[in-house]
Structures are given as structure tokens and as C-alpha cells.
PDB file of C-alpha atoms in Angstrom:
ATOM      1  CA  MET A   1      21.044 -36.187  -5.197  1.00  0.00           C
ATOM      2  CA  ILE A   2      17.342 -36.820  -5.970  1.00  0.00           C
ATOM      3  CA  CYS A   3      14.590 -36.281  -3.403  1.00  0.00           C
ATOM      4  CA  ALA A   4      13.077 -39.750  -2.899  1.00  0.00           C
ATOM      5  CA  THR A   5       9.593 -38.421  -2.235  1.00  0.00           C
ATOM      6  CA  CYS A   6       9.307 -35.906  -5.092  1.00  0.00           C
ATOM      7  CA  HIS A   7      11.763 -36.981  -7.852  1.00  0.00           C
ATOM      8  CA  VAL A   8      13.287 -33.478  -7.957  1.00  0.00           C
ATOM      9  CA  PRO A   9      17.068 -33.046  -7.866  1.00  0.00           C
ATOM     10  CA  VAL A  10      18.394 -31.415  -4.703  1.00  0.00           C
ATOM     11  CA  GLY A  11      20.776 -28.562  -5.476  1.00  0.00           C
ATOM     12  CA  THR A  12      22.634 -25.793  -3.691  1.00  0.00           C
ATOM     13  CA  GLN A  13      23.512 -22.303  -4.857  1.00  0.00           C
ATOM     14  CA  PHE A  14      27.100 -22.949  -3.779  1.00  0.00           C
ATOM     15  CA  ALA A  15      29.096 -25.540  -5.696  1.00  0.00           C
ATOM     16  CA  THR A  16      30.282 -27.609  -2.728  1.00  0.00           C
ATOM     17  CA  PRO A  17      27.337 -28.636  -0.521  1.00  0.00           C
ATOM     18  CA  GLU A  18      29.591 -29.464   2.412  1.00  0.00           C
ATOM     19  CA  LEU A  19      30.766 -25.824   2.507  1.00  0.00           C
ATOM     20  CA  VAL A  20      27.356 -24.130   2.461  1.00  0.00           C
ATOM     21  CA  GLY A  21      27.267 -23.815   6.240  1.00  0.00           C
ATOM     22  CA  ALA A  22      30.774 -22.390   6.380  1.00  0.00           C
ATOM     23  CA  ILE A  23      29.878 -19.835   3.704  1.00  0.00           C
ATOM     24  CA  VAL A  24      26.441 -18.687   4.858  1.00  0.00           C
ATOM     25  CA  GLU A  25      26.993 -18.950   8.614  1.00  0.00           C
ATOM     26  CA  GLY A  26      30.747 -19.141   9.144  1.00  0.00           C
ATOM     27  CA  GLY A  27      31.983 -16.283   6.994  1.00  0.00           C
ATOM     28  CA  LEU A  28      33.999 -18.368   4.531  1.00  0.00           C
ATOM     29  CA  ASP A  29      34.722 -16.405   1.341  1.00  0.00           C
ATOM     30  CA  PRO A  30      32.889 -18.202  -1.491  1.00  0.00           C
ATOM     31  CA  ALA A  31      35.987 -17.650  -3.631  1.00  0.00           C
ATOM     32  CA  GLU A  32      37.598 -20.346  -1.457  1.00  0.00           C
ATOM     33  CA  ASP A  33      35.061 -22.939  -2.644  1.00  0.00           C
ATOM     34  CA  PRO A  34      37.180 -25.455  -4.611  1.00  0.00           C
ATOM     35  CA  GLY A  35      34.209 -26.484  -6.738  1.00  0.00           C
ATOM     36  CA  TRP A  36      33.481 -23.000  -8.070  1.00  0.00           C
ATOM     37  CA  ALA A  37      34.204 -23.912 -11.726  1.00  0.00           C
ATOM     38  CA  GLU A  38      31.401 -26.511 -11.698  1.00  0.00           C
ATOM     39  CA  SER A  39      28.927 -23.619 -11.426  1.00  0.00           C
ATOM     40  CA  GLY A  40      29.928 -22.277 -14.838  1.00  0.00           C
ATOM     41  CA  ALA A  41      31.329 -19.054 -13.375  1.00  0.00           C
ATOM     42  CA  ALA A  42      34.199 -17.481 -15.269  1.00  0.00           C
ATOM     43  CA  SER A  43      36.384 -16.999 -12.189  1.00  0.00           C
ATOM     44  CA  PRO A  44      36.380 -17.444  -8.408  1.00  0.00           C
ATOM     45  CA  ALA A  45      35.705 -13.712  -8.076  1.00  0.00           C
ATOM     46  CA  GLU A  46      32.602 -13.864 -10.274  1.00  0.00           C
ATOM     47  CA  TYR A  47      31.409 -16.939  -8.410  1.00  0.00           C
ATOM     48  CA  ALA A  48      31.921 -15.254  -5.036  1.00  0.00           C
ATOM     49  CA  ARG A  49      30.086 -12.116  -6.152  1.00  0.00           C
ATOM     50  CA  TRP A  50      27.057 -13.888  -7.576  1.00  0.00           C
ATOM     51  CA  ALA A  51      26.516 -17.239  -5.848  1.00  0.00           C
ATOM     52  CA  GLY A  52      24.728 -15.765  -2.857  1.00  0.00           C
ATOM     53  CA  HIS A  53      22.158 -14.206  -5.193  1.00  0.00           C
ATOM     54  CA  LEU A  54      21.356 -17.371  -7.156  1.00  0.00           C
ATOM     55  CA  CYS A  55      18.791 -19.125  -4.979  1.00  0.00           C
ATOM     56  CA  GLY A  56      16.219 -18.510  -7.734  1.00  0.00           C
ATOM     57  CA  MET A  57      18.461 -19.969 -10.427  1.00  0.00           C
ATOM     58  CA  THR A  58      19.088 -22.976  -8.197  1.00  0.00           C
ATOM     59  CA  CYS A  59      15.337 -23.475  -7.849  1.00  0.00           C
ATOM     60  CA  LEU A  60      14.990 -23.243 -11.624  1.00  0.00           C
ATOM     61  CA  ARG A  61      17.826 -25.723 -12.121  1.00  0.00           C
ATOM     62  CA  MET A  62      16.154 -28.196  -9.742  1.00  0.00           C
ATOM     63  CA  ALA A  63      12.826 -27.739 -11.511  1.00  0.00           C
ATOM     64  CA  LEU A  64      14.440 -28.427 -14.895  1.00  0.00           C
ATOM     65  CA  GLY A  65      15.810 -31.736 -13.638  1.00  0.00           C
ATOM     66  CA  ALA A  66      18.557 -33.874 -15.125  1.00  0.00           C
ATOM     67  CA  GLY A  67      20.450 -32.178 -17.931  1.00  0.00           C
ATOM     68  CA  ALA A  68      19.739 -28.650 -16.694  1.00  0.00           C
ATOM     69  CA  PRO A  69      22.313 -26.027 -17.755  1.00  0.00           C
ATOM     70  CA  PRO A  70      25.004 -24.960 -15.281  1.00  0.00           C
ATOM     71  CA  LEU A  71      23.971 -22.428 -12.676  1.00  0.00           C
ATOM     72  CA  PHE A  72      25.773 -19.467 -14.244  1.00  0.00           C
ATOM     73  CA  ALA A  73      24.404 -20.287 -17.706  1.00  0.00           C
ATOM     74  CA  LEU A  74      20.943 -19.900 -16.189  1.00  0.00           C
ATOM     75  CA  ARG A  75      22.130 -16.655 -14.577  1.00  0.00           C
ATOM     76  CA  ASP A  76      23.239 -15.357 -17.980  1.00  0.00           C
ATOM     77  CA  GLY A  77      19.843 -16.115 -19.468  1.00  0.00           C
ATOM     78  CA  ALA A  78      18.027 -14.462 -16.589  1.00  0.00           C
ATOM     79  CA  LEU A  79      20.244 -11.390 -16.915  1.00  0.00           C
ATOM     80  CA  ALA A  80      19.409 -11.127 -20.617  1.00  0.00           C
ATOM     81  CA  TYR A  81      15.689 -11.049 -19.735  1.00  0.00           C
ATOM     82  CA  GLY A  82      16.150  -8.466 -16.988  1.00  0.00           C
ATOM     83  CA  ALA A  83      15.423 -10.857 -14.127  1.00  0.00           C
ATOM     84  CA  TYR A  84      18.586  -9.531 -12.471  1.00  0.00           C
ATOM     85  CA  THR A  85      19.926  -5.994 -12.696  1.00  0.00           C
ATOM     86  CA  GLU A  86      23.185  -4.417 -11.584  1.00  0.00           C
ATOM     87  CA  ASP A  87      23.403  -0.923 -10.127  1.00  0.00           C
ATOM     88  CA  PRO A  88      26.244   1.438 -11.136  1.00  0.00           C
ATOM     89  CA  ASP A  89      27.870   0.732  -7.763  1.00  0.00           C
ATOM     90  CA  GLY A  90      27.829  -2.996  -8.536  1.00  0.00           C
ATOM     91  CA  ALA A  91      24.905  -3.979  -6.324  1.00  0.00           C
ATOM     92  CA  ILE A  92      22.953  -6.958  -7.700  1.00  0.00           C
ATOM     93  CA  ARG A  93      19.156  -6.728  -7.676  1.00  0.00           C
ATOM     94  CA  GLY A  94      16.729  -9.591  -8.234  1.00  0.00           C
ATOM     95  CA  LEU A  95      15.185 -11.994  -8.723  1.00  0.00           C
ATOM     96  CA  VAL A  96      12.539  -9.915 -10.544  1.00  0.00           C
ATOM     97  CA  TYR A  97       9.578 -12.231 -10.992  1.00  0.00           C
ATOM     98  CA  ALA A  98       7.911 -11.088 -14.211  1.00  0.00           C
ATOM     99  CA  PRO A  99      11.004 -11.193 -16.455  1.00  0.00           C
ATOM    100  CA  PHE A 100      12.069 -14.412 -14.745  1.00  0.00           C
ATOM    101  CA  ALA A 101       8.737 -16.022 -15.619  1.00  0.00           C
ATOM    102  CA  ARG A 102       9.166 -14.945 -19.249  1.00  0.00           C
ATOM    103  CA  TYR A 103      12.666 -16.387 -19.270  1.00  0.00           C
ATOM    104  CA  ALA A 104      11.578 -19.719 -17.770  1.00  0.00           C
ATOM    105  CA  SER A 105       8.683 -19.957 -20.215  1.00  0.00           C
ATOM    106  CA  GLU A 106      10.388 -18.804 -23.408  1.00  0.00           C
ATOM    107  CA  ALA A 107      13.884 -20.225 -22.905  1.00  0.00           C
ATOM    108  CA  HIS A 108      13.039 -23.423 -21.031  1.00  0.00           C
ATOM    109  CA  GLY A 109       9.454 -24.242 -21.961  1.00  0.00           C
ATOM    110  CA  LEU A 110       8.154 -24.063 -18.389  1.00  0.00           C
ATOM    111  CA  ASP A 111       4.701 -22.658 -17.692  1.00  0.00           C
ATOM    112  CA  ALA A 112       5.904 -20.159 -15.077  1.00  0.00           C
ATOM    113  CA  VAL A 113       3.245 -18.036 -13.339  1.00  0.00           C
ATOM    114  CA  VAL A 114       3.898 -15.115 -10.971  1.00  0.00           C
ATOM    115  CA  HIS A 115       1.844 -15.050  -7.763  1.00  0.00           C
ATOM    116  CA  ARG A 116       2.094 -11.787  -5.843  1.00  0.00           C
ATOM    117  CA  GLU A 117      -0.424 -12.811  -3.135  1.00  0.00           C
ATOM    118  CA  LEU A 118      -0.213 -16.436  -2.098  1.00  0.00           C
ATOM    119  CA  PHE A 119      -1.575 -16.973   1.420  1.00  0.00           C
ATOM    120  CA  PRO A 120      -1.809 -19.939   2.496  1.00  0.00           C
ATOM    121  CA  THR A 121      -4.505 -21.856   0.656  1.00  0.00           C
ATOM    122  CA  GLY A 122      -3.168 -20.493  -2.645  1.00  0.00           C
ATOM    123  CA  LEU A 123       0.216 -22.144  -2.261  1.00  0.00           C
ATOM    124  CA  LEU A 124      -1.269 -25.401  -1.001  1.00  0.00           C
ATOM    125  CA  GLY A 125      -3.798 -25.366  -3.824  1.00  0.00           C
ATOM    126  CA  LEU A 126      -1.013 -25.053  -6.396  1.00  0.00           C
ATOM    127  CA  LEU A 127       0.719 -28.068  -4.849  1.00  0.00           C
ATOM    128  CA  ASP A 128      -2.549 -30.012  -4.937  1.00  0.00           C
ATOM    129  CA  ALA A 129      -2.838 -29.130  -8.637  1.00  0.00           C
ATOM    130  CA  GLY A 130       0.541 -30.744  -9.296  1.00  0.00           C
ATOM    131  CA  ARG A 131       2.636 -27.591  -9.497  1.00  0.00           C
ATOM    132  CA  SER A 132       5.747 -26.644  -7.566  1.00  0.00           C
ATOM    133  CA  VAL A 133       6.305 -23.170  -6.137  1.00  0.00           C
ATOM    134  CA  MET A 134       9.396 -21.014  -5.875  1.00  0.00           C
ATOM    135  CA  ALA A 135       8.352 -19.432  -2.589  1.00  0.00           C
ATOM    136  CA  SER A 136       9.834 -16.298  -1.049  1.00  0.00           C
ATOM    137  CA  VAL A 137      10.911 -17.061   2.524  1.00  0.00           C
ATOM    138  CA  HIS A 138      13.378 -15.711   5.065  1.00  0.00           C
ATOM    139  CA  TYR A 139      16.742 -17.451   4.843  1.00  0.00           C
ATOM    140  CA  GLY A 140      16.423 -18.371   8.534  1.00  0.00           C
ATOM    141  CA  ILE A 141      14.091 -21.194   7.508  1.00  0.00           C
ATOM    142  CA  ARG A 142      17.161 -23.438   7.567  1.00  0.00           C
ATOM    143  CA  ARG A 143      16.954 -23.048  11.378  1.00  0.00           C
ATOM    144  CA  PRO A 144      13.204 -23.591  11.873  1.00  0.00           C
ATOM    145  CA  GLU A 145      13.643 -24.260  15.591  1.00  0.00           C
ATOM    146  CA  ARG A 146      14.384 -20.544  15.970  1.00  0.00           C
ATOM    147  CA  PRO A 147      11.693 -17.835  15.722  1.00  0.00           C
ATOM    148  CA  ALA A 148      11.367 -16.387  12.233  1.00  0.00           C
ATOM    149  CA  ALA A 149      13.340 -13.152  11.975  1.00  0.00           C
ATOM    150  CA  GLY A 150      11.357 -11.959   8.964  1.00  0.00           C
ATOM    151  CA  ARG A 151       9.593 -12.956   5.777  1.00  0.00           C
ATOM    152  CA  GLY A 152      11.023 -13.164   2.272  1.00  0.00           C
ATOM    153  CA  GLY A 153      14.360 -12.366   0.672  1.00  0.00           C
ATOM    154  CA  HIS A 154      15.285 -15.956  -0.225  1.00  0.00           C
ATOM    155  CA  LEU A 155      13.717 -18.537  -2.546  1.00  0.00           C
ATOM    156  CA  VAL A 156      13.030 -22.215  -1.900  1.00  0.00           C
ATOM    157  CA  LEU A 157      11.333 -24.727  -4.188  1.00  0.00           C
ATOM    158  CA  VAL A 158       8.212 -26.146  -2.540  1.00  0.00           C
ATOM    159  CA  THR A 159       7.455 -29.477  -4.199  1.00  0.00           C
ATOM    160  CA  SER A 160       4.467 -31.066  -2.430  1.00  0.00           C
ATOM    161  CA  ARG A 161       2.451 -31.420   0.719  1.00  0.00           C
ATOM    162  CA  THR A 162       3.581 -33.843   3.388  1.00  0.00           C
ATOM    163  CA  ALA A 163       1.764 -37.178   3.587  1.00  0.00           C
ATOM    164  CA  ASP A 164      -0.500 -35.965   6.387  1.00  0.00           C
ATOM    165  CA  GLY A 165      -1.461 -32.884   4.370  1.00  0.00           C
ATOM    166  CA  GLU A 166      -0.440 -30.586   7.209  1.00  0.00           C
ATOM    167  CA  GLY A 167       2.977 -29.511   5.950  1.00  0.00           C
ATOM    168  CA  VAL A 168       5.168 -29.013   2.897  1.00  0.00           C
ATOM    169  CA  HIS A 169       8.231 -30.589   1.329  1.00  0.00           C
ATOM    170  CA  PHE A 170      10.727 -28.052  -0.009  1.00  0.00           C
ATOM    171  CA  HIS A 171      14.278 -27.780  -1.312  1.00  0.00           C
ATOM    172  CA  ASN A 172      16.419 -25.008   0.144  1.00  0.00           C
ATOM    173  CA  PRO A 173      19.351 -23.811  -2.021  1.00  0.00           C
ATOM    174  CA  SER A 174      21.167 -22.558   1.090  1.00  0.00           C
ATOM    175  CA  GLY A 175      20.395 -25.507   3.340  1.00  0.00           C
ATOM    176  CA  THR A 176      23.426 -26.347   5.437  1.00  0.00           C
ATOM    177  CA  THR A 177      22.707 -30.074   5.896  1.00  0.00           C
ATOM    178  CA  ALA A 178      21.029 -32.795   3.842  1.00  0.00           C
ATOM    179  CA  ASP A 179      17.919 -32.486   6.034  1.00  0.00           C
ATOM    180  CA  THR A 180      17.651 -28.735   5.498  1.00  0.00           C
ATOM    181  CA  ARG A 181      18.365 -28.955   1.761  1.00  0.00           C
ATOM    182  CA  ALA A 182      15.511 -31.446   1.227  1.00  0.00           C
ATOM    183  CA  ALA A 183      13.260 -30.448   4.105  1.00  0.00           C
ATOM    184  CA  GLU A 184       9.734 -30.807   5.358  1.00  0.00           C
ATOM    185  CA  LEU A 185       7.956 -28.614   7.851  1.00  0.00           C
ATOM    186  CA  PRO A 186       4.433 -28.314   9.228  1.00  0.00           C
ATOM    187  CA  TRP A 187       2.645 -25.393   7.624  1.00  0.00           C
ATOM    188  CA  ALA A 188       2.428 -23.654  11.004  1.00  0.00           C
ATOM    189  CA  VAL A 189       6.258 -23.614  11.162  1.00  0.00           C
ATOM    190  CA  PHE A 190       6.824 -22.757   7.480  1.00  0.00           C
ATOM    191  CA  GLU A 191       4.288 -19.917   7.306  1.00  0.00           C
ATOM    192  CA  PRO A 192       6.028 -17.369   9.599  1.00  0.00           C
ATOM    193  CA  PHE A 193       9.032 -17.368   7.220  1.00  0.00           C
ATOM    194  CA  PHE A 194       6.858 -17.093   4.078  1.00  0.00           C
ATOM    195  CA  ALA A 195       6.315 -13.723   2.390  1.00  0.00           C
ATOM    196  CA  GLY A 196       3.133 -14.769   0.589  1.00  0.00           C
ATOM    197  CA  ARG A 197       4.515 -14.530  -2.940  1.00  0.00           C
ATOM    198  CA  GLY A 198       6.381 -16.621  -5.469  1.00  0.00           C
ATOM    199  CA  VAL A 199       6.412 -18.218  -8.907  1.00  0.00           C
ATOM    200  CA  SER A 200       4.722 -21.515  -9.697  1.00  0.00           C
ATOM    201  CA  LEU A 201       6.165 -24.023 -12.156  1.00  0.00           C
ATOM    202  CA  PRO A 202       5.116 -27.401 -13.510  1.00  0.00           C
ATOM    203  CA  GLY A 203       5.552 -30.286 -11.082  1.00  0.00           C
ATOM    204  CA  ALA A 204       8.420 -32.698 -10.714  1.00  0.00           C
ATOM    205  CA  PRO A 205      10.421 -33.406 -13.882  1.00  0.00           C
ATOM    206  CA  ALA A 206       9.540 -37.100 -13.616  1.00  0.00           C
ATOM    207  CA  ASP A 207       5.861 -36.168 -13.826  1.00  0.00           C
ATOM    208  CA  ARG A 208       6.200 -34.104 -17.018  1.00  0.00           C
ATOM    209  CA  PRO A 209       6.055 -35.450 -20.562  1.00  0.00           C
ATOM    210  CA  ALA A 210       9.420 -36.052 -22.224  1.00  0.00           C
ATOM    211  CA  GLY A 211      10.903 -32.879 -23.662  1.00  0.00           C
ATOM    212  CA  VAL A 212       8.916 -30.573 -21.383  1.00  0.00           C
TER     213      VAL A 212
END
């Protein structure tokens, strides 16, 4: 699926979009996702262990556009750069921004820039300059009618301002419906979920020169 307003593919961090809600809100074991092999994972167990951590790789895959590598191929590259780490007890840590930005730049030719303080004019200014932003938000942003329970911990790809200039379009890798996967919210609703940090990337693939 391509977002009609921003020309960016809409992707999910789980292989079967129709099951995202059941996985993230209903307790379904990701290993039960019948589409797991499409992610590039080596097994259902590997898919189940990692998919919930790959919102950043999903954002990268959307930013790369058509022909992007499979999700777990991007994970492997990010691991090699240290953008994810694994503790001795098996806990997965990341996304770590600085090594991720090096990976996106060196392996995929994207001008990735880390922004550790991005309130709010900074993010909007990046959009106005034609960039997209992997923004750190609370995962509860898929239920914006509810009060924000926190800030950060999940990544969405913010692609542009809304037509009235008062809100943002963004793609949520863990959106449970089409409208929450390719979403728009007024800034006043988006901001309470936003942690004020992220990584900016070049704009929509359709707006970049061929081969970039």
C-alpha cells in the first residue's frame, strides 16, 4: 500500500497487517502469524522474538521505498552496526540512534541525522525542509482518543504536515487499522505522545533522484 498524500509505502512490523491488532492488543503469539517468512526471519521463533522490536526497521523500509530489502535483512545490517544489542539474558536493546544513522547512511545512501532535542518547531521545520522524521512516540498513539500514557519507546515515520499546517501525517508500524497505519493528527494531539527526539531522513522516495 502507498500513502496517496505522501508517496511513501505503508508498512507494518508484523508480516500480516490484519493480525497486528491481535498481536499488540490481543495477546496473539507472533509465531502464529502465517506470513512470518515474508519478513525474512529464519524461523517463526526468531520472528516472534524480534518483530516487536522492529518499528525502526519498518520506518527505514518505508523510507527506502519500492525494492527495499526484507525487514530482517535490514535488522541484520543494523545489528552489524550496533544499532541493536542483545544482553546475555537475551534481552534486545535498541534502536540506538547514532549507529543506526551510520547504517542508513553508509549501507543505504540515506542522509540520516540524529536529533536528540526536537520540540516542536524542530520537527515541523524538518518536514517543511522536505525531510521525513523517525519520531519517538508512545505506542498508545494508535489510540489517540485516549490520554497519552507516556512519551517515547516506539518509532513512527512522520512524512509531512497536514494541508492546514496544524498537524502531521505519519506511518505507524504497529497501527492496528488502515487509518492508524497511515494516520494524521493535529499537533496538539500528537505532541503528548512525542518524546522530542528522532532521526531525520530524506523525504518521500518519489521526491528523491533515481538511485538515492
